Short mmCIF file of C-alpha atoms in Angstrom, two decimals:
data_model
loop_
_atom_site.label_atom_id
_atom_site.label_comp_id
_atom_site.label_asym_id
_atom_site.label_seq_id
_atom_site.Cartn_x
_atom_site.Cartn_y
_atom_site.Cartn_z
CA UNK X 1 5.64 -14.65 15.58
CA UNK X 2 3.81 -14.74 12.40
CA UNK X 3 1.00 -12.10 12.00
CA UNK X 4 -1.22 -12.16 9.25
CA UNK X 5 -2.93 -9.52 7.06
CA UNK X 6 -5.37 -9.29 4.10
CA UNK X 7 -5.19 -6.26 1.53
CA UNK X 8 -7.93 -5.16 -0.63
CA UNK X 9 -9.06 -3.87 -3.65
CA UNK X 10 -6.60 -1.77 -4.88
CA UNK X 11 -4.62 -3.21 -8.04
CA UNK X 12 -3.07 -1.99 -11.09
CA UNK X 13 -0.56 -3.34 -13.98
CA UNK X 14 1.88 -0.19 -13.74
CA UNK X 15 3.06 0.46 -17.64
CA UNK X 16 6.53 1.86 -18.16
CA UNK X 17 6.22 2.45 -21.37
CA UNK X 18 9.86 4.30 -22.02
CA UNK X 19 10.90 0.90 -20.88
CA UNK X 20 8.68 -1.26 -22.57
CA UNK X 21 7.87 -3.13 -19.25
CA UNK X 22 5.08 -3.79 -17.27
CA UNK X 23 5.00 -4.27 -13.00
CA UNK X 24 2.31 -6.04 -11.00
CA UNK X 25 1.12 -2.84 -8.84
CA UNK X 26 -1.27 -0.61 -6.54
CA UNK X 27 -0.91 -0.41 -2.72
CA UNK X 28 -3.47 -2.99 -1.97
CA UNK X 29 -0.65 -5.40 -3.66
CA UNK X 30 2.67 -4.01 -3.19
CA UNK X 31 1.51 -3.86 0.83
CA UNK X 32 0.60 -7.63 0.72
CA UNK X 33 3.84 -8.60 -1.20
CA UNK X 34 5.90 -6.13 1.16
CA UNK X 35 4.66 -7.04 4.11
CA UNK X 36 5.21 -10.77 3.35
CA UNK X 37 8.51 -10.34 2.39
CA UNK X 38 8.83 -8.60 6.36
CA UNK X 39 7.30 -11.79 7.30
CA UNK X 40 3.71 -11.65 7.50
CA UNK X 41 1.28 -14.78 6.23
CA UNK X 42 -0.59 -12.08 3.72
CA UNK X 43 -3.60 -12.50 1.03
CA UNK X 44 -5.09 -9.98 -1.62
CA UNK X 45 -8.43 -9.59 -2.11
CA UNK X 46 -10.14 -7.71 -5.17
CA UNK X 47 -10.79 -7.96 -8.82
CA UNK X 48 -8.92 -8.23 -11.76
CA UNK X 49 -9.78 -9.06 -15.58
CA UNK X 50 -9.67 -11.84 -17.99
CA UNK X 51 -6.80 -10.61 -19.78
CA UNK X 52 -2.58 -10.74 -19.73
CA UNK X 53 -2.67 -8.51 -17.28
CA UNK X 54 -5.23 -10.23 -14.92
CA UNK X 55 -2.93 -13.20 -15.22
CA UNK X 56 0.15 -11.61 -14.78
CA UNK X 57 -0.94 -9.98 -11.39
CA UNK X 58 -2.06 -13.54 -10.02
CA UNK X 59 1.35 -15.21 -11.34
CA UNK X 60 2.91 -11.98 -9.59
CA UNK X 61 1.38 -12.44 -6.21
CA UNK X 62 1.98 -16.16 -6.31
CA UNK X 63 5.43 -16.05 -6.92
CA UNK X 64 6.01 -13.55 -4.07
CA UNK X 65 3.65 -16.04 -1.61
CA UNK X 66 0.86 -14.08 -1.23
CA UNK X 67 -1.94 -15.74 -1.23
CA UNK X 68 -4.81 -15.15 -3.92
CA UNK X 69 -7.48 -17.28 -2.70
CA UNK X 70 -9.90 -14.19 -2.60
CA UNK X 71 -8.78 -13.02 -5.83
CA UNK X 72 -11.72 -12.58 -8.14
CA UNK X 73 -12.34 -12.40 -11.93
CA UNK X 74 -14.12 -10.62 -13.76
CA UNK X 75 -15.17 -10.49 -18.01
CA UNK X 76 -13.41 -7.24 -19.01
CA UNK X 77 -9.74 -5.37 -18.63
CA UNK X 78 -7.46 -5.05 -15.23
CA UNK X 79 -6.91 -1.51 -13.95
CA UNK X 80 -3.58 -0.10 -15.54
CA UNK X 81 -1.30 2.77 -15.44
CA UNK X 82 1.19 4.29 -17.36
CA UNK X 83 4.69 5.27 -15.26
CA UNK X 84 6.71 8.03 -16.07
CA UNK X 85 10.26 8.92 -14.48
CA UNK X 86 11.14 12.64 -13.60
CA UNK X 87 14.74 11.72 -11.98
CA UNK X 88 13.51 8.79 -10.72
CA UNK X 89 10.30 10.32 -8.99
CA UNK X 90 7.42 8.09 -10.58
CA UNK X 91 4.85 10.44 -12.29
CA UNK X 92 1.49 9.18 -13.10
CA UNK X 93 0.08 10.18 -16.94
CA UNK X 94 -2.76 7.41 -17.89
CA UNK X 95 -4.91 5.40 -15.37
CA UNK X 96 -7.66 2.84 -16.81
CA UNK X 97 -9.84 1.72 -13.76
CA UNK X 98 -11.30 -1.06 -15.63
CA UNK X 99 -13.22 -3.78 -13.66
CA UNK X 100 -10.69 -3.34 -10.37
CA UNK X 101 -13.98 -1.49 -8.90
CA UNK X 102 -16.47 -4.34 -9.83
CA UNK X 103 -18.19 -5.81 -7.37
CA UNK X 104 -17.04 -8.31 -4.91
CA UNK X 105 -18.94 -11.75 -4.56
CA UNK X 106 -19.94 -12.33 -0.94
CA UNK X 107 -18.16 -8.62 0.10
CA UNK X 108 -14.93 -7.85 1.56
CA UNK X 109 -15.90 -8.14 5.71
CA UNK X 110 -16.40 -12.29 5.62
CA UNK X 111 -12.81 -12.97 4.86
CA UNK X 112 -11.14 -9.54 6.98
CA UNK X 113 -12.53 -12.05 10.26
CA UNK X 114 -9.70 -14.07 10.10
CA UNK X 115 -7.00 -12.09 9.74
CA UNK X 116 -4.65 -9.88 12.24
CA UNK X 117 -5.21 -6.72 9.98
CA UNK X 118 -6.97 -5.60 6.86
CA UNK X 119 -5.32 -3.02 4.86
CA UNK X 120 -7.21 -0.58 2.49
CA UNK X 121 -5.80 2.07 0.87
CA UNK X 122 -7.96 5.80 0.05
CA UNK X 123 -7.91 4.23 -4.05
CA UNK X 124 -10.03 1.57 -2.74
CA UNK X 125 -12.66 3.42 -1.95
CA UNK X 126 -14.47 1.19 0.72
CA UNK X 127 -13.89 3.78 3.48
CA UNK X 128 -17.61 3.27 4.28
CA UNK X 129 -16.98 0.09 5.60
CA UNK X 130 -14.11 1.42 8.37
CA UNK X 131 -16.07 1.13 11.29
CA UNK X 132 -17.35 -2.60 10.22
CA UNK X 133 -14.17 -3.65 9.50
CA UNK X 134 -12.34 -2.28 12.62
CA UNK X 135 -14.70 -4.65 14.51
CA UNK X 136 -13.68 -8.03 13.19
CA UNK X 137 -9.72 -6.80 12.54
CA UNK X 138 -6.66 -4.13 13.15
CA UNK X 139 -7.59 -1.50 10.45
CA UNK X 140 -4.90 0.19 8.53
CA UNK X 141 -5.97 2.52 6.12
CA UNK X 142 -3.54 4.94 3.46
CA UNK X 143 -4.41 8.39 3.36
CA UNK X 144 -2.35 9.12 0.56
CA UNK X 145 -2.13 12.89 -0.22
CA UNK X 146 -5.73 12.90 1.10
CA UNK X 147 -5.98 14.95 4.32
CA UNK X 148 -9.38 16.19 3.66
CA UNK X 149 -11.05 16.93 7.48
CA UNK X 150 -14.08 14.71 6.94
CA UNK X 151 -12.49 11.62 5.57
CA UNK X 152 -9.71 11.96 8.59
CA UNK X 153 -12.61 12.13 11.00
CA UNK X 154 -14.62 9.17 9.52
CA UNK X 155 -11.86 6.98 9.36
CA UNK X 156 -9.04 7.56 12.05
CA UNK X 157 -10.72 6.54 15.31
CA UNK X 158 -10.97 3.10 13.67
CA UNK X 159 -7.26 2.83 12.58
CA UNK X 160 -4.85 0.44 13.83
CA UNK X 161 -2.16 2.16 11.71
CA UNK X 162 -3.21 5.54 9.66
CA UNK X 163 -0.68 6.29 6.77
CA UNK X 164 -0.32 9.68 4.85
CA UNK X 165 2.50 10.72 2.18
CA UNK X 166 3.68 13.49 3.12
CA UNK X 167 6.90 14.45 1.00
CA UNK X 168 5.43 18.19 0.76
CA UNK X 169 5.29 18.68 4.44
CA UNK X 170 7.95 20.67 6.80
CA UNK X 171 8.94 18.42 9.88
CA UNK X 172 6.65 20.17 12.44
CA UNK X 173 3.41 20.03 9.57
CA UNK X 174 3.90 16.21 9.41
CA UNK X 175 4.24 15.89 13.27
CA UNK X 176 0.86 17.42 13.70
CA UNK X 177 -0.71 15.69 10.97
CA UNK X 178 0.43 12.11 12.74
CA UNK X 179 -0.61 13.58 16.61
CA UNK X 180 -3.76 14.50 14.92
CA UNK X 181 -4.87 11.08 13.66
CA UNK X 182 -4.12 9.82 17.19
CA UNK X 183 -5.64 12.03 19.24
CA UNK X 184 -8.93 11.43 17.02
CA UNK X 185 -8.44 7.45 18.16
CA UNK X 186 -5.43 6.02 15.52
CA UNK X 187 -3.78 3.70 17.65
CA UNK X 188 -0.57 4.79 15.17
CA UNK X 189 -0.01 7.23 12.60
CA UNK X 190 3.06 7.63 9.87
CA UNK X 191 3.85 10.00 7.75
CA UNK X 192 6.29 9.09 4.96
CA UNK X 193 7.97 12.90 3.91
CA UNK X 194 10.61 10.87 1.07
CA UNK X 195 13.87 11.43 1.13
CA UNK X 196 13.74 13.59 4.48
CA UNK X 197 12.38 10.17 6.48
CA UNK X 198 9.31 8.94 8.36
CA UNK X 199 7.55 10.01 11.21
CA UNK X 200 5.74 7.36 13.31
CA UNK X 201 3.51 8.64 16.09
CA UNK X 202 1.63 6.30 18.76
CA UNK X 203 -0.67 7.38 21.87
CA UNK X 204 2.18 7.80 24.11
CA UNK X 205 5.40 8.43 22.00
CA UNK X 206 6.75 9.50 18.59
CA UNK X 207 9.64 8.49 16.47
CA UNK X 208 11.29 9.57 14.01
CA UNK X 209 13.67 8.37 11.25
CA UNK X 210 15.69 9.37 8.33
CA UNK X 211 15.74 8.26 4.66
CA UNK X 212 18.22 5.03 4.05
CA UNK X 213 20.82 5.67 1.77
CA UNK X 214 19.77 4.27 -1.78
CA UNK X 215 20.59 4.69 -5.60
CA UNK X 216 17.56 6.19 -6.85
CA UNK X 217 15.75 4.25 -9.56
CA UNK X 218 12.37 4.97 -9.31
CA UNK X 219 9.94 5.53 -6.47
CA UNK X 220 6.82 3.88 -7.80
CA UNK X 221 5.66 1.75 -4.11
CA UNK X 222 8.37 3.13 -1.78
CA UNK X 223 5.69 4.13 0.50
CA UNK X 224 3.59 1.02 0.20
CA UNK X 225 6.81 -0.67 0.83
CA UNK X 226 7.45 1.55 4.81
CA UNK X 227 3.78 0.87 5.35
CA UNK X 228 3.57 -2.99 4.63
CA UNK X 229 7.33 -2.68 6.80
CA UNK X 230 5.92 -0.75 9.52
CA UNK X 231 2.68 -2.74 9.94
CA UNK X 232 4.14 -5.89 10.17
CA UNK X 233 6.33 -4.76 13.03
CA UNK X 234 3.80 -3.10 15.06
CA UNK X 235 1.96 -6.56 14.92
CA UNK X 236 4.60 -8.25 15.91
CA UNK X 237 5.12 -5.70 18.37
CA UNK X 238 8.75 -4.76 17.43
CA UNK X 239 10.22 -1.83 19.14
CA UNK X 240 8.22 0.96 17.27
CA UNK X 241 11.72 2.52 16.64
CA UNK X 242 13.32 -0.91 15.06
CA UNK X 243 10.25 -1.47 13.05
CA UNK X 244 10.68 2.14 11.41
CA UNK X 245 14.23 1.73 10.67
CA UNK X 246 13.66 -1.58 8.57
CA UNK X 247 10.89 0.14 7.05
CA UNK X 248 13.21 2.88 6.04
CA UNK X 249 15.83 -0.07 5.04
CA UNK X 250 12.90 -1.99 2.81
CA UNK X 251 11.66 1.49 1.50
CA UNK X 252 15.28 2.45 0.30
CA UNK X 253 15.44 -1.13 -1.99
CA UNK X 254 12.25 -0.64 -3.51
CA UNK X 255 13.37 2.99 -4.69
CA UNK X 256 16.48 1.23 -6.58
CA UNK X 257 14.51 -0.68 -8.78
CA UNK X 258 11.95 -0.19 -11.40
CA UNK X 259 8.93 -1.00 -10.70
CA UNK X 260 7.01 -1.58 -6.52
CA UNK X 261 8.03 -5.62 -6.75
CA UNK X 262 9.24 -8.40 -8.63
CA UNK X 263 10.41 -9.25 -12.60
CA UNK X 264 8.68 -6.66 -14.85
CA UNK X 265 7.50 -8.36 -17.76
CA UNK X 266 7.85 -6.98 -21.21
CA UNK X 267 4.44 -4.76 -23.57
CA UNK X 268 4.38 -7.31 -25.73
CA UNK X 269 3.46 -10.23 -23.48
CA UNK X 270 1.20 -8.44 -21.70
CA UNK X 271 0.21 -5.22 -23.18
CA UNK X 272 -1.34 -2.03 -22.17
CA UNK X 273 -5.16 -3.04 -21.03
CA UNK X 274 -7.86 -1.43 -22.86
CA UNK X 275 -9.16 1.75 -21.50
#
């Protein structure tokens, strides 16, 4: 069964600078390329610049077969961010928004009609358009960190899938956090905690899972990866529990590699993106 999904807005170069390398990035694309590579038909849509960077993130998404027909440019730099490593735990230190919040020719609703699910992310920042978009697809919609009351309650009753990271919640905190977001109308909520698993609660039942084994590289899009995993299962309707475990599986490569997806390319070719 092939399900299909559309991402949006959220894109970055990530900069390793230690390593001289540079990733294709943000959760809008690492869930499209993730979730293709659990079998979804997937598409990006936002806006990059005219520079090495813009160009590397389209030659990124096309090698990994998502598609970037609503992929816009724009005159000025793609979004960046520099990567750090604290053993292996990716640390954030620079972000350059650049045009990645520009806006979007003809808006983002027209194209979310003709797929199975749109996925937005809290970086985004098109939460406003929740309700409009839960009416023409399946809404899934990262939380992040981002647990703030009001945003849960403007945005949860019209999730097909709400995700939150929650590697600095206890076992019975993130249990609560994922019943919550149902019971205010998420058809299903996860709750990544890291290295102590997942949590995946629907209306009726909740499951739970433990970390995969992995060598730990770094963990720059592990939870994009478990969401892009999970949502494509749940679409397909996979066994909620057999769609967690490959998530966990798929989470656990992406954390022994550098980088969320695919061949890093090196500063020089496409260098950090003016602030």
């Amino acid at each position: 069964m092939m399900v299909s999904i559309l991402t949006a807005r959220d894109n970055v170069v990530d900069c390793y600078l230690d390593e001289g390398q540079v990733f294709a990035g943000g959760n809008a694309l690492n869930v499209a390329v993730h979730a293709r590579r659990a079998g979804a038909r997937t598409a990006y849509a936002g806006t990059v610049g005219t520079d090495p960077a813009g160009a590397f993130i389209q030659s990124s998404l096309a090698r990994e077969g998502v598609s970037t027909d609503f992929l816009q440019v724009r005159p000025g730099s793609t979004a960046y961010c520099v990567i750090e490593r604290n053993d292996g735990d990716r640390v954030f230190r620079e972000v350059g928004l650049g045009v990645s919040q520009a806006a979007y020719d003809g808006g983002f609703l027209s194209p979310s009609s003709g797929f199975d699910a749109v996925h937005l992310s809290v970086s985004s920042l098109l939460e406003d358009l929740a309700l409009e978009l839960a009416s023409l697809s399946r809404l899934s919609f990262d939380f992040s960190t981002n647990r703030d009351a009001a945003l849960l309650t403007a945005v949860a009753p019209h999730c097909y899938l709400a995700s939150f990271s929650g590697g600095d919640l206890a076992r019975p905190e993130a249990l609560d956090l994922a019943r919550q977001a149902t019971a205010l109308g998420a058809t299903w909520a996860l709750v990544t905690r890291g290295a102590e698993g997942a949590v995946l609660a629907g209306r009726e039942h909740t499951c739970e899972v433990p970390a995969a084994n992995t060598t730990l590289v770094d963990t720059l899009g592990a939870g994009d990866t478990f969401i892009a995993t999970v949502l494509t299962g749940l679409l397909k309707a996979a066994n909620p529990h057999e769609a967690l475990a490959r998530a966990s599986e798929a989470s656990a490569r992406t954390c022994s590699r550098l980088g969320a997806f695919g061949e890093g390319e090196s500063l020089t070719a496409v260098p950090l993106p003016a602030g």
